[in-house]
Every structure is written in C-alpha cells, then in structure tokens.
Amino acid sequence: MHVSTMPVIATQDLVKTYHLGEVQVRALRGVTVSLDPGEFVAVTGPSGSGKSTFMHILGCLDRPTSGKYFLEGRDVSRLSKDELAAIRNRKIGFVFQGFNLLPRTTALENVELPMLYNGGVRTAERHKRARAALEAVGLADRTAHYPNQLSGGQQQRVAIARALVSSPSIILADEPTGNLDSRTSVEVMDIFQMLNIEHSLTVILITHEHDIAEYATRIITFRDGRIVQDRPADSRRIAKRELAAMPVEESV
Amino acid sequence: MSVFMIFRIAFKSLGRNKLRTALTMLGMIIGVAAVITVVALGQGAQESIETQIRAAGTNLITVNAGNFNMGGVRQGQGASNTLTVEDSRAIRHEILGVQFLAPGVNTRAQVIAGNQNWQTRIQGTDVDLPLIRAWPAKYGGFFTPQDVSSAAKVAVLGGVVTETLFGEEVDPVGQIIRIRNQPFKVVGVMTKKGQAAMGEDQDDAIFVPYTTVQKKLSGQQHINNITISAQSANQVGNTADQIAMLLRSRHNLLPGDTDDFMVRTLEEMASVRSEATKTMRALLASIAGVSLVVGGIGIMNIMLVSVTERTREIGLRLAIGARGSDVLLQFLVEAVALSLVGGAFGIGLGFGVSNGLTRVLEWPTFVSPDAVAVAFGVAAATGVFFGFYPARKASGLDPIEALRYE
Ligand SMILES: Nc1ncnc2c1ncn2[C@@H]1O[C@H](COP(=O)(O)OP(=O)(O)O)[C@@H](O)[C@H]1O
Ligand SMILES: [Mg+2]
C-alpha cells in the first residue's frame, strides 16, 4: 500500500444502534466514506441525523455496532478501551462546542494536558510544544491567562491549540462555532483553514450551519444516519479574506 | 504521568476549596491524633515500666500482710496483722533463693525540723533495703545493723522530705529532726527515685530501723510487709511460690483457705499499673476507630461530590487520551492526599494531646517515630480504602456522556 494514496480515514458500512429499553435508535445505518490526508471536510445535516455519533466513532470515543473503521490503514473498530485512549492521545485532536477547558488552569497548562498522558514528554519539552501551539493559534501573549480571563473566541483557540499540540492525524471539531458570534466564528474558521493549508492538517468539521460548512473543501451531508450527499465545496469561503473585508470597529 | 505531577494536580484541586477540604479532614485529624495518643500511651507505659524494673532490680518480690480478696471485711493491703518479724526471719533462713530481705513497718507522722514541718510516711525497714532497691545515698549513708538491733533514733530522708525540711542541695546529715516529738538524728539522704510502680512517691518518706518504729513510734508488733530480692531474675517466680508456701504453713492455713498475705513480683505490680492506662487506651482506640471511619466516609463523600462536579473534566481527560487507570489514580491520589494532610495535622494534635496527658495526668507517653509511621500508614490506608469507590466511579465514566454532562 502506498502511503501517498492511503486514506487517513476509511469506514465500511458503519452501523451504530442505541438500545433505549425496548426502543432501538439507529443513529448510523451504514456509513461508508473515505477521507484523504489534508482534506477539510464538513459534515452537515439536520439535528439528530447522526453527525455526532459519526464523530464519536471517528474520534475513537465509541465503537460501532457493526462495520469497520480504518484509521491510517489500521482497523480500530475492535480495539480495547486503553488502546483507543492511546489512539485518541496521539492521532486525534478534539474541539468541542463548549470549549471544555479546565477552569482555574492557565491556557498553557490546558494545552499541555494531552502530553501528560503521553508517557515520556519532559516538562521543558511540554512547555515548548504548548507555547508553539498557542503561537500557531495567535495566543502567544495569553499563555498565563485563565479561561475566565479570555473571550469565547480566545477560549476556542486555546482548545484548538490543545487539539493540535500532539501533532494528530486529524482534528475533529463538533459544532466549534455553536457558542460563538458570527465574527468570532469566522476567526475560528480562519484558524482551521490556516492549519489545514499551512500545516496540511486533516480537519473534520461538524456543523448544522450551511454557511459554516462552506469553509471546507468537501461537504458531506447526513440524514437519518446515512450520507445523502458528498460533494466538493464549489464556492469555498476563505475566512482570511472575509476578515480583511470586515469593518475594523467590529473587531475585539 | 509522573507521580509528582499527580500529587501536584491533587494538591491543587484540594487547594481550590480550602474550607471544604479542612472540614473533610477533621475526622482524619481526630482519628490520627487518637492513633498517635494510643500508641504514645502504650509505649510510654511500656517504657516507664521498663525503667522502673531496671531501677528496682528485676529480682524484686514483695510480701504484704492481708489480702484484697480476704473474706469478710475487705482490708487494705498491709493493714492486717498477719505478718510477723518471725515470718521474715523464716523466709530469710529457709528459702534458698532469697538474697536480701527487709521487713517493713510503716506509719505516718508529723516531722519537724527547725521551723519547718511535714506530714510524711515513716518507713521502718532493714539495712538491706538500699541493696534490694539498688538505691544509693546522696549524703551520708543508710543506718547500720547496730541501729536496728538497738532501735536507734536515726533517720534516712527521702529526697522530697529533705527538700521540704531543709531546702534543695542542703546536706542535713548530723541534724536533728523531731518525729512525733522525739529527736531523730539524720544519718543519710537518699537520691531521688520518682514514682514507684504502684504510684506512691518513694522520695516522700523517711527511713528508720523497723525496730524503732515498733518500739518508739507506733508500738505495733506485727510488720506490714517484707521486701525481698531473689538471687537471680529467673529465680523470682520460684522463690515467690516458695515464700507463699512457707507462709501458708506458718499461718496454719488449710487447703482452700485464702492467703492472708500477698506475694507479688514487680512484673505483676507493673501490670496492675498498666491496667489503668489500658482503659484509657481502649477508649482512645475506639475514638480512633470511629473517627477514622467517620473521616474516611467524609473523604468518600467529598470525593463523590468532586467526581460529580468534575464530570466534564473527567470526560475531557478521557477524550484527550487519559486511560481509566489514569483517572482512577488521579482521584485516588487526591483522596490519599486529603487523608495524609489530615494525618499530618492529626500527628501534630496527637503530640499535643500526649504531652498534655503527661503534664496534667502524669501518664507517661512517648511519641516514637514508629507511632508517626503507623499514623501515616493508617491515614494513607484510610484514604485508599475510602477513596477507591469514588475513584472507580470516575474512571468508569463514559467519555461521551461525561463530556455532555451539564
Ligand atoms: N447515547 C445515546 N443513546 C440513545 N440515543 C442516542 C444516543 N446518542 C445519540 N442518540 C440518538 O441518535 C441519533 C443521532 O444523534 P446525534 O449523532 O447526536 O445527531 P446529531 O449530532 O446529528 O444531532 C439521535 O436520534 C439521538 O437521539
Ligand atoms: Mg450533534
């Protein structure tokens, strides 16, 4: 198998069924998809269509009821909890709607967190990498700030720095702009596009907002646990351009 | 994650809620303080018994007239007139294991020296007493066999009596004191010895020939006790038994009759004394047990609250790659840190309580490094035991649900 042609993510007929007493909830009903390294994919669809369930499986937080999931060519759909934890630590960076930063913990320490569970990263190395990640998201001057001293957009950027600090294969973002106003949303999308273009990171962005999906290179639409549409973004939005065009007085 | 990091995180999270942390520790503090005090009392008692045995000589046997368990009216030991000088002579001559022997006749009397006076114990004894007790004189010496046979009015003073009548560091040898208004010549002063095994102050006494007490002071013919030392430590038990048999036959006791005397060895007396601290130790041990359980449950409770409060944090840690065992360890260490800090305060408090017991109740206590180690061990074990369930609960959380937790 050639590395250059190997998809970073490949799923075969993923099914996820939840059992709520007598009732069966079929959250995913056979999802087959393949993502190449360096893609910026938006997963969209109405609420309840199975986007988050799909992301949990891609993120190794959950295992499918049936079907296969290959991450960088390795079947990870039947691994043990601890093996999944190790994969989450090294290969996946999560960004959540609610930021999920630890309170009363500085931005730097929040970003260092994944490296605490990665065995041999020494303290000095940890500080260095965390600083570099915060710099990449434009927060070099906010390392000692606590989350409650940062704006929502800045908090989400700290969360992105935390996601990319251990050089993962993919960044998974579930509704990352859900708690942000429109300008801040564009700023966050700018970061994702920058990471995708300049650092060649594979980004999977889950959103139910169509205009946010437009920042991706490829848009996958879910309905009732199935992929109903998979197309390249024909008129891709570029966040940097939009920010430059925005009136200055709006910026924080 | 390094152990150091885990402890750092644990202390940080405990520091966030100082009042809650302090209140949670209270049970641990009391429990560990009680543990320290129990061990300190035990070791103190042990230590003081050993010192006393060493000071008195391991070979000591005492015979007292009367018996606690005698039928009819209960009489105090030595209060009845069942022992005679002839008994003591018989013991000296007939029992091989006896090395030294001194009959004792006690009374209390007012003692006057110059314009000082003092009520004290007058201990009529024999010349062997300093040998039996390995007790040297500080000034002068003990009275002589001639003094005993002539019932001379000579006195050897205990340390407390000397200090009261003449002042500290004063040599009163050659002075005259008045006991029951009769002049006695001071021939010696004993070194200070401190509390005896039974609690009486050995230094608050005046030693005179037992014949003098019988003939010049109290007029009593019988003797109150006999102090004996055996030839060697391993002869003590045997010799004590032979003394008892001899006295039974001399007193014409029939099989089944209760002894009208009590023969005891120092070990036995020491065990009477340790009975007293035993009650206190049992009380403290139960306080320790209850407080540790209460403290442990307090820790468990606060850790459960903490797990609930930090569900999202746990979810996040799991999402970014913490294994269940990492989370388990984190919360376990937090519980142990809580109990160890409580334990440290408890050790401090235990020190204070032990010192207080020694100072106020004069109970010997000794806080040894062992006791501190035991207390720390108990604290850590309590933390692990009661912290395990909440930690297990935290580590078993589903990351997806934990992340969603509001
Ligand atoms: N843990 C669960 N237990 C039961 N049903 C669930 C669970 N998680 C999701 N579902 C159901 O699965 C379906 C898909 O949910 P989800 O993946 O969260 O959708 P989306 O993120 O697109 O809004 C929904 O019907 C939802 O109610
Ligand atoms: Mg969702």
XYZ file of C-alpha atoms and ligand atoms in Angstrom:
686
model
C 0.000 0.000 0.000
C 1.402 3.397 -0.928
C 1.345 5.925 1.866
C 0.558 8.699 -0.543
C -2.673 7.085 -1.667
C -3.731 5.663 1.728
C -6.779 7.462 3.062
C -6.386 8.843 6.577
C -9.896 7.647 7.358
C -11.869 4.874 5.727
C -15.149 3.450 7.013
C -17.108 0.471 5.717
C -20.788 0.205 6.410
C -20.665 1.746 9.885
C -23.767 0.991 11.927
C -24.497 2.332 15.388
C -27.653 1.263 17.166
C -28.616 2.538 20.602
C -30.948 0.482 22.736
C -33.293 2.528 24.882
C -35.238 -0.174 26.682
C -37.495 -1.714 24.037
C -36.798 1.023 21.522
C -33.889 0.797 19.089
C -32.397 4.075 17.922
C -30.483 3.555 14.683
C -28.129 6.538 14.808
C -25.951 5.316 11.915
C -27.344 2.982 9.260
C -24.358 2.044 7.123
C -21.843 4.804 6.504
C -19.057 4.181 4.002
C -16.657 7.016 3.386
C -13.003 7.663 2.684
C -11.056 10.817 3.582
C -7.622 11.684 2.225
C -4.871 13.385 4.237
C -5.077 17.156 4.046
C -8.792 17.317 3.332
C -11.016 19.829 5.098
C -14.335 18.047 5.374
C -17.543 19.495 6.703
C -20.111 17.021 7.988
C -23.508 18.619 7.956
C -27.145 17.669 8.218
C -30.168 18.325 10.418
C -30.162 17.781 14.163
C -30.419 14.096 15.067
C -29.088 12.899 11.714
C -26.124 11.101 13.332
C -23.279 13.599 12.879
C -22.089 13.472 16.480
C -22.402 9.699 16.606
C -20.248 9.531 13.471
C -17.696 11.848 15.025
C -17.542 9.829 18.254
C -16.663 6.747 16.272
C -14.100 8.589 14.107
C -12.656 10.027 17.315
C -12.370 6.578 18.930
C -14.626 7.670 21.780
C -17.087 4.959 20.823
C -17.131 1.720 18.859
C -19.547 0.922 16.033
C -22.241 -1.730 16.471
C -21.053 -3.196 13.161
C -18.895 -2.190 10.244
C -15.231 -1.303 10.038
C -13.203 1.818 10.698
C -9.638 2.167 9.411
C -7.535 4.999 10.807
C -4.366 5.420 8.719
C -4.919 1.913 7.419
C -5.333 0.290 10.843
C -8.629 -1.303 11.835
C -9.502 0.407 15.102
C -13.154 -0.638 15.342
C -12.476 -3.501 17.743
C -9.693 -2.170 19.954
C -9.769 -2.212 23.757
C -10.583 0.897 25.791
C -6.947 1.551 26.679
C -5.797 1.114 23.073
C -8.475 3.579 21.982
C -7.286 6.018 24.674
C -3.736 5.820 23.289
C -5.036 6.483 19.754
C -7.088 9.461 20.944
C -3.986 10.790 22.640
C -1.652 10.547 19.648
C -3.776 10.634 16.483
C -6.828 12.740 17.260
C -7.395 16.310 18.322
C -10.853 17.234 19.573
C -12.504 20.628 19.536
C -15.889 20.861 21.247
C -18.744 23.303 21.068
C -18.347 24.131 24.788
C -14.531 24.530 24.631
C -14.107 22.207 27.657
C -11.120 23.988 29.133
C -10.202 23.210 32.730
C -11.166 26.153 34.926
C -8.547 27.763 37.199
C -5.897 26.329 34.915
C -3.816 28.567 32.659
C -4.040 28.463 28.874
C -0.557 26.942 28.754
C -1.441 24.193 31.243
C -4.659 23.446 29.398
C -2.705 22.999 26.188
C -0.133 20.803 27.942
C -2.830 18.440 29.191
C -2.725 15.819 26.361
C 1.035 15.455 26.777
C 0.562 14.441 30.434
C -0.983 11.221 29.188
C 1.683 10.619 26.600
C 4.382 8.999 28.704
C 7.774 10.427 28.112
C 7.242 14.102 27.272
C 9.533 16.029 29.613
C 8.433 19.218 31.333
C 10.638 21.544 29.281
C 9.558 19.894 26.029
C 5.927 20.123 27.133
C 6.166 23.860 27.781
C 7.911 24.390 24.448
C 5.320 22.493 22.412
C 2.381 24.075 24.223
C 3.821 27.552 23.610
C 4.320 26.755 19.919
C 0.714 25.546 19.635
C -0.625 28.697 21.319
C 1.533 30.763 18.993
C 0.081 28.932 15.989
C -3.441 29.993 17.015
C -2.294 33.553 17.706
C -2.345 33.448 21.506
C 1.378 33.691 22.259
C 0.642 36.577 24.629
C -2.121 34.798 26.557
C -0.268 31.743 27.925
C -0.681 32.688 31.601
C -4.358 33.644 31.289
C -7.097 31.634 32.906
C -10.124 30.656 30.794
C -12.366 33.147 32.605
C -9.972 35.910 31.548
C -10.370 35.019 27.862
C -13.151 35.768 25.347
C -15.163 32.900 23.843
C -13.158 33.043 20.602
C -9.885 33.023 22.528
C -11.033 30.086 24.639
C -11.885 28.144 21.498
C -8.449 28.955 20.097
C -6.857 27.569 23.296
C -8.944 24.428 22.739
C -7.684 24.232 19.144
C -4.097 24.620 20.368
C -4.743 21.757 22.790
C -6.100 19.663 19.898
C -3.070 20.199 17.699
C -0.328 20.092 20.345
C 0.350 16.374 19.987
C 0.543 16.569 16.163
C -2.533 14.422 15.486
C -3.517 12.861 12.159
C -6.949 14.503 12.273
C -8.673 17.362 14.027
C -12.304 16.624 14.899
C -14.425 19.647 15.652
C -18.053 19.172 16.752
C -20.027 22.405 16.278
C -16.967 24.517 17.225
C -18.766 27.753 16.369
C -22.010 26.842 18.115
C -21.296 29.101 21.095
C -19.673 31.943 19.167
C -20.956 35.094 17.494
C -20.608 35.397 13.741
C -17.383 37.387 13.595
C -15.658 35.159 16.141
C -16.894 32.156 14.155
C -15.081 33.483 11.107
C -11.923 33.976 13.171
C -12.068 30.382 14.361
C -12.680 29.139 10.807
C -9.649 31.186 9.771
C -7.555 29.209 12.233
C -8.873 25.890 10.890
C -8.193 26.947 7.298
C -4.708 28.107 8.242
C -3.947 24.786 9.991
C -5.378 22.906 7.006
C -3.489 24.862 4.365
C -0.216 25.773 6.085
C 0.181 22.700 8.311
C -1.605 20.224 5.975
C -3.771 19.044 8.860
C -6.830 16.916 8.078
C -9.825 18.739 9.561
C -13.284 17.263 10.052
C -15.782 19.922 10.953
C -19.238 19.005 12.148
C -21.839 21.700 11.823
C -25.506 22.065 11.110
C -24.904 25.607 9.767
C -24.631 25.587 5.959
C -22.613 28.784 5.764
C -20.012 27.386 8.178
C -19.773 24.194 6.075
C -18.798 26.422 3.138
C -15.311 26.913 4.624
C -14.474 23.259 3.911
C -13.151 21.685 0.716
C -15.685 18.875 0.831
C -19.177 18.724 2.292
C -20.808 15.507 3.451
C -24.490 15.679 4.331
C -26.165 13.266 6.727
C -29.856 12.447 7.021
C -31.338 9.724 9.261
C -27.976 8.065 9.853
C -26.986 7.917 6.176
C -24.817 10.001 3.878
C -27.237 11.604 1.405
C -24.771 13.895 -0.307
C -20.973 14.063 -0.683
C -19.658 16.916 -2.824
C -16.696 19.295 -3.138
C -17.400 22.835 -1.896
C -17.989 24.663 -5.180
C -17.715 28.173 -3.801
C -15.328 27.839 -0.899
C -15.339 30.708 1.611
C -11.923 31.991 2.659
C -12.036 33.321 6.229
C -8.933 35.476 5.932
C -10.410 37.420 3.037
C -13.696 37.939 4.832
C -11.942 39.155 7.979
C -9.924 41.673 5.962
C -13.112 42.988 4.426
C -14.878 43.359 7.768
C -15.141 46.828 9.300
C -12.311 47.373 11.805
C -14.548 48.700 14.600
C -16.226 45.279 14.859
C -13.013 43.570 15.834
C -12.447 42.980 19.532
C 2.050 10.944 34.149
C 4.670 11.169 36.865
C 3.723 10.603 40.499
C 4.933 14.114 41.236
C 2.545 15.572 38.644
C -0.340 13.531 40.003
C 0.310 14.798 43.539
C 0.678 18.348 42.270
C -2.670 18.159 40.499
C -4.235 16.602 43.601
C -2.986 19.322 45.955
C -4.030 21.988 43.502
C -7.574 20.724 43.352
C -7.717 20.414 47.151
C -6.433 23.963 47.490
C -9.354 25.253 45.438
C -11.843 24.577 48.171
C -9.903 25.159 51.351
C -12.770 25.300 53.838
C -14.372 22.175 52.419
C -11.023 20.418 52.421
C -10.379 21.444 56.041
C -13.800 20.269 57.219
C -13.379 16.995 55.382
C -10.060 16.455 57.099
C -11.466 16.952 60.587
C -12.404 13.326 61.088
C -8.996 12.216 59.872
C -7.268 14.716 62.153
C -9.087 13.448 65.239
C -8.690 9.828 64.213
C -4.980 10.069 63.589
C -4.454 12.139 66.758
C -6.181 9.349 68.690
C -3.991 6.741 66.995
C -0.866 8.682 67.943
C -2.041 9.067 71.538
C -2.942 5.384 71.875
C 0.468 4.321 70.638
C 2.203 7.005 72.732
C 0.388 5.878 75.886
C 1.220 2.256 75.208
C 4.872 2.921 74.546
C 5.079 5.375 77.432
C 3.652 2.813 79.854
C 5.981 0.160 78.498
C 8.925 2.486 78.742
C 8.188 3.568 82.324
C 7.619 0.001 83.469
C 10.922 -0.996 81.961
C 12.665 1.931 83.616
C 11.114 1.045 86.962
C 12.058 -2.585 86.671
C 15.562 -1.598 85.728
C 15.706 0.836 88.660
C 14.173 -1.513 91.213
C 16.045 -4.564 90.045
C 14.292 -7.325 88.199
C 14.515 -9.601 91.194
C 12.127 -7.764 93.463
C 9.492 -9.686 95.454
C 7.182 -8.036 97.968
C 5.068 -9.677 100.629
C 2.199 -7.673 102.087
C 0.135 -8.536 105.110
C -3.555 -9.121 104.425
C -5.166 -9.741 101.085
C -7.568 -7.813 98.861
C -9.577 -10.983 98.439
C -9.863 -11.998 102.075
C -13.343 -12.938 103.246
C -15.389 -10.681 105.478
C -14.336 -7.083 105.757
C -12.161 -6.041 102.884
C -8.910 -4.780 104.260
C -6.261 -2.733 102.596
C -3.004 -4.486 101.954
C -0.643 -4.316 104.882
C -3.412 -3.194 107.199
C -3.905 -6.523 108.912
C -1.600 -8.074 111.446
C -0.860 -11.366 109.751
C 2.857 -10.870 109.139
C 5.465 -11.026 111.844
C 9.178 -10.458 112.164
C 9.437 -14.223 112.708
C 7.879 -14.765 109.295
C 10.545 -12.608 107.719
C 13.319 -14.436 109.614
C 11.925 -17.760 108.470
C 11.929 -16.605 104.867
C 15.498 -15.406 105.151
C 16.726 -18.663 106.676
C 14.614 -21.286 104.993
C 14.346 -20.172 101.408
C 17.484 -20.540 99.384
C 16.574 -18.194 96.539
C 16.435 -15.153 98.834
C 19.373 -12.782 98.516
C 18.349 -9.687 100.504
C 15.372 -9.124 102.758
C 13.910 -6.209 104.702
C 10.807 -6.314 106.901
C 8.733 -3.166 106.664
C 6.673 -1.346 109.287
C 5.004 1.806 108.069
C 3.335 4.677 109.800
C 2.610 8.304 109.046
C 3.828 11.065 111.283
C 4.402 14.771 111.620
C 8.059 15.641 111.205
C 9.602 18.880 112.422
C 12.998 20.357 111.596
C 13.648 23.842 112.866
C 10.523 25.821 111.943
C 9.558 23.524 109.039
C 7.139 20.670 109.406
C 5.845 17.995 107.084
C 3.440 15.064 107.239
C 5.070 12.049 105.670
C 5.401 8.278 105.565
C 7.730 6.770 108.137
C 9.078 3.586 106.599
C 10.544 1.201 109.143
C 12.886 -1.111 107.286
C 16.149 -3.021 107.470
C 19.676 -2.400 106.260
C 19.132 -4.494 103.134
C 16.664 -2.041 101.574
C 19.222 0.045 99.614
C 20.723 -3.187 98.269
C 17.364 -4.582 97.197
C 16.403 -1.345 95.501
C 19.886 -0.594 94.167
C 19.374 2.762 95.764
C 22.427 4.839 96.702
C 22.545 7.602 99.314
C 23.118 11.172 98.229
C 24.513 12.355 101.559
C 25.744 10.216 104.444
C 24.637 6.585 104.372
C 21.976 4.137 105.482
C 21.573 3.103 109.110
C 23.564 0.117 110.428
C 22.664 -3.324 111.858
C 23.569 -1.924 115.277
C 20.971 0.818 114.790
C 18.410 -1.896 114.037
C 19.217 -4.081 117.000
C 19.268 -1.121 119.373
C 16.161 0.506 117.838
C 18.202 3.692 117.442
C 16.540 7.005 116.685
C 18.258 7.535 113.379
C 16.626 8.638 110.155
C 17.451 8.480 106.452
C 15.476 11.076 104.498
C 13.879 10.760 101.087
C 14.639 13.496 98.553
C 11.289 15.248 98.844
C 11.402 15.309 102.633
C 14.905 16.776 102.648
C 13.959 19.487 100.199
C 10.851 20.354 102.196
C 12.543 20.462 105.574
C 15.998 21.761 104.679
C 15.796 23.109 101.114
C 17.352 21.909 97.909
C 21.028 20.920 97.744
C 21.437 21.138 101.502
C 23.260 18.336 103.331
C 21.296 17.761 106.559
C 23.416 14.846 107.850
C 24.022 15.247 111.587
C 20.963 17.471 112.074
C 18.215 16.534 114.471
C 14.614 16.232 113.331
C 11.614 15.524 115.517
C 9.270 12.661 114.638
C 6.208 12.506 116.856
C 8.124 14.879 119.094
C 11.065 12.517 119.546
C 14.511 13.585 118.346
C 15.993 11.592 115.468
C 19.466 12.044 114.084
C 19.699 12.342 110.308
C 22.331 9.887 109.092
C 21.711 9.987 105.375
C 19.691 11.251 102.424
C 18.635 9.006 99.573
C 18.972 10.009 95.919
C 15.674 10.869 94.240
C 13.864 7.972 92.625
C 10.491 9.203 91.464
C 7.161 7.379 91.268
C 7.090 3.751 92.336
C 5.316 1.130 90.284
C 2.222 1.490 92.437
C 2.179 5.241 92.240
C 3.377 6.319 95.690
C 6.173 8.841 95.769
C 9.205 6.933 97.016
C 11.050 10.139 97.764
C 8.373 11.391 100.148
C 9.392 9.104 103.019
C 11.729 8.788 105.993
C 13.552 5.505 106.533
C 14.222 4.362 110.094
C 15.026 0.927 111.559
C 11.835 -1.153 111.686
C 12.584 -1.906 115.311
C 12.488 1.808 116.036
C 9.015 2.124 114.540
C 7.818 -0.862 116.544
C 9.305 0.220 119.872
C 9.447 4.015 119.756
C 6.815 5.216 117.327
C 3.761 3.008 116.712
C 4.162 0.217 119.232
C 2.890 -2.360 116.768
C 4.366 -5.888 116.966
C 3.419 -7.161 113.516
C 5.019 -5.961 110.308
C 3.248 -4.595 107.208
C 5.396 -6.012 104.501
C 8.612 -7.697 103.537
C 10.746 -6.553 100.642
C 12.895 -9.271 99.160
C 15.276 -9.707 96.301
C 15.828 -13.092 94.715
C 19.315 -14.371 93.884
C 18.659 -14.029 90.169
C 15.935 -12.932 87.804
C 14.960 -16.450 86.771
C 14.524 -17.478 90.392
C 11.918 -14.809 91.082
C 8.834 -16.863 90.266
C 10.051 -19.964 92.045
C 11.156 -18.081 95.131
C 7.842 -16.208 95.309
C 5.985 -19.540 95.232
C 8.165 -20.987 97.992
C 7.617 -17.907 100.145
C 3.865 -18.278 99.738
C 4.010 -21.984 100.710
C 6.165 -21.266 103.746
C 3.841 -18.510 104.946
C 0.743 -20.681 104.436
C 2.223 -23.393 106.610
C 3.461 -20.923 109.229
C -0.016 -19.340 109.328
C -1.673 -22.766 109.570
C -3.831 -22.218 106.507
C -5.780 -25.221 105.298
C -6.027 -26.137 101.631
C -8.866 -23.986 100.272
C -8.228 -21.123 102.705
C -7.344 -17.817 101.075
C -3.844 -16.480 101.638
C -3.746 -13.911 104.446
C -0.844 -12.198 102.687
C 0.075 -11.251 99.151
C 3.291 -12.198 97.467
C 3.942 -10.176 94.343
C 6.731 -9.643 91.900
C 7.485 -6.338 90.200
C 6.189 -7.575 86.873
C 2.839 -8.221 88.488
C 2.731 -4.792 90.052
C 3.674 -3.168 86.787
C 0.822 -4.943 85.073
C -1.589 -3.505 87.666
C -0.370 -0.068 86.738
C -0.719 -0.676 83.042
C -4.358 -1.721 83.651
C -5.070 1.932 84.363
C -3.718 3.136 81.055
C -5.343 0.183 79.323
C -8.799 1.644 79.898
C -7.681 4.968 78.509
C -6.078 3.251 75.568
C -9.219 1.263 74.832
C -11.252 4.459 74.946
C -8.841 6.248 72.631
C -8.629 3.264 70.320
C -12.394 3.321 69.886
C -12.304 7.087 69.325
C -9.578 6.447 66.752
C -11.625 3.742 65.049
C -14.827 5.748 64.948
C -13.121 8.968 63.831
C -11.191 7.198 61.104
C -14.367 5.620 59.770
C -16.214 8.944 60.008
C -13.218 10.722 58.479
C -12.989 8.103 55.755
C -16.672 8.414 54.941
C -16.220 12.192 54.876
C -13.459 11.758 52.345
C -15.545 9.337 50.322
C -18.452 11.774 50.349
C -16.380 14.751 49.268
C -14.686 12.704 46.586
C -18.070 11.610 45.226
C -19.154 15.258 45.142
C -15.891 16.123 43.444
C -16.341 13.400 40.816
C -19.822 14.699 40.038
C -18.673 18.327 39.902
C -15.814 17.441 37.627
C -17.638 15.059 35.303
C -16.879 17.254 32.288
C -13.225 17.472 33.299
C -13.111 13.683 33.506
C -14.791 13.427 30.093
C -12.243 15.798 28.629
C -9.287 13.961 30.168
C -10.617 10.692 28.767
C -11.161 12.299 25.339
C -7.602 13.580 25.106
C -6.184 10.179 25.934
C -6.310 9.523 29.676
C -6.926 5.858 30.376
C -9.378 4.732 33.009
C -6.433 3.866 35.226
C -5.059 7.424 34.916
C -8.343 8.873 36.140
C -8.575 6.245 38.895
C -5.093 7.137 40.072
C -5.792 10.854 39.960
C -8.820 10.605 42.247
C -7.227 8.010 44.490
C -4.197 10.222 44.983
C -6.499 13.132 45.734
C -8.236 11.103 48.452
C -4.899 9.940 49.839
C -3.509 13.488 49.755
C -6.582 14.612 51.681
C -6.115 11.910 54.293
C -2.353 12.405 54.510
C -2.610 16.140 55.081
C -5.314 15.423 57.654
C -2.999 12.790 59.081
C -0.139 15.279 59.354
C -2.326 17.682 61.317
C -3.558 14.727 63.358
C 0.011 13.788 64.231
C 0.582 17.335 65.448
C -2.574 17.209 67.534
C -1.609 13.757 68.837
C 1.722 15.161 70.000
C -0.120 17.888 71.861
C -2.623 15.520 73.473
C 0.132 13.107 74.518
C 2.140 15.916 76.081
C -0.999 17.157 77.804
C -1.687 13.716 79.282
C 1.843 13.523 80.603
C 1.750 17.018 82.019
C -1.755 17.046 83.501
C -2.352 13.401 84.450
C 1.319 12.446 84.761
C 0.803 9.463 82.478
C 3.978 8.523 80.755
C 3.708 8.907 76.971
C 6.250 8.519 74.248
C 5.666 9.535 70.627
C 8.122 7.413 68.705
C 8.985 7.562 65.000
C 7.175 4.213 64.825
C 3.973 5.820 66.076
C 4.256 8.561 63.448
C 4.861 5.940 60.774
C 1.871 3.908 61.974
C -0.313 7.025 61.938
C 0.770 7.936 58.415
C 0.156 4.376 57.312
C -3.302 4.370 58.859
C -4.100 7.710 57.208
C -2.923 6.547 53.802
C -4.800 3.266 54.130
C -7.985 5.126 55.073
C -7.552 7.380 52.047
C -7.053 4.437 49.710
C -9.914 2.442 51.221
C -12.499 5.208 51.166
C -11.145 6.901 48.051
C -11.309 3.789 45.941
C -15.039 3.735 45.305
C -15.295 7.360 44.075
C -12.133 6.904 42.006
C -13.556 3.757 40.446
C -16.723 5.635 39.673
C -14.736 8.406 37.975
C -12.626 6.029 35.925
C -15.661 4.086 34.752
C -17.399 7.139 33.263
C -18.290 7.048 29.588
C -16.303 9.845 27.898
C -19.178 10.893 25.626
C -21.702 11.176 28.415
C -19.185 12.807 30.726
C -18.395 15.445 28.083
C -22.088 16.211 27.659
C -22.730 16.424 31.428
C -24.218 19.757 32.449
N -26.352 7.725 23.885
C -27.460 7.678 23.130
N -28.483 6.889 23.480
C -29.586 6.812 22.737
N -29.770 7.504 21.606
C -28.784 8.316 21.199
C -27.578 8.456 21.945
N -26.780 9.337 21.287
C -27.455 9.732 20.207
N -28.655 9.126 20.158
C -29.649 9.279 19.094
O -29.018 9.032 17.864
C -29.467 9.917 16.898
C -28.301 10.680 16.300
O -27.804 11.562 17.268
P -26.530 12.504 17.055
O -25.453 11.700 16.465
O -26.263 13.213 18.312
O -27.106 13.542 15.992
P -26.579 14.961 15.570
O -25.247 15.172 16.162
O -26.571 14.927 14.080
O -27.569 15.962 16.070
C -30.483 10.819 17.601
O -31.760 10.297 17.313
C -30.158 10.705 19.019
O -31.301 10.869 19.819
Mg -24.583 16.732 17.452
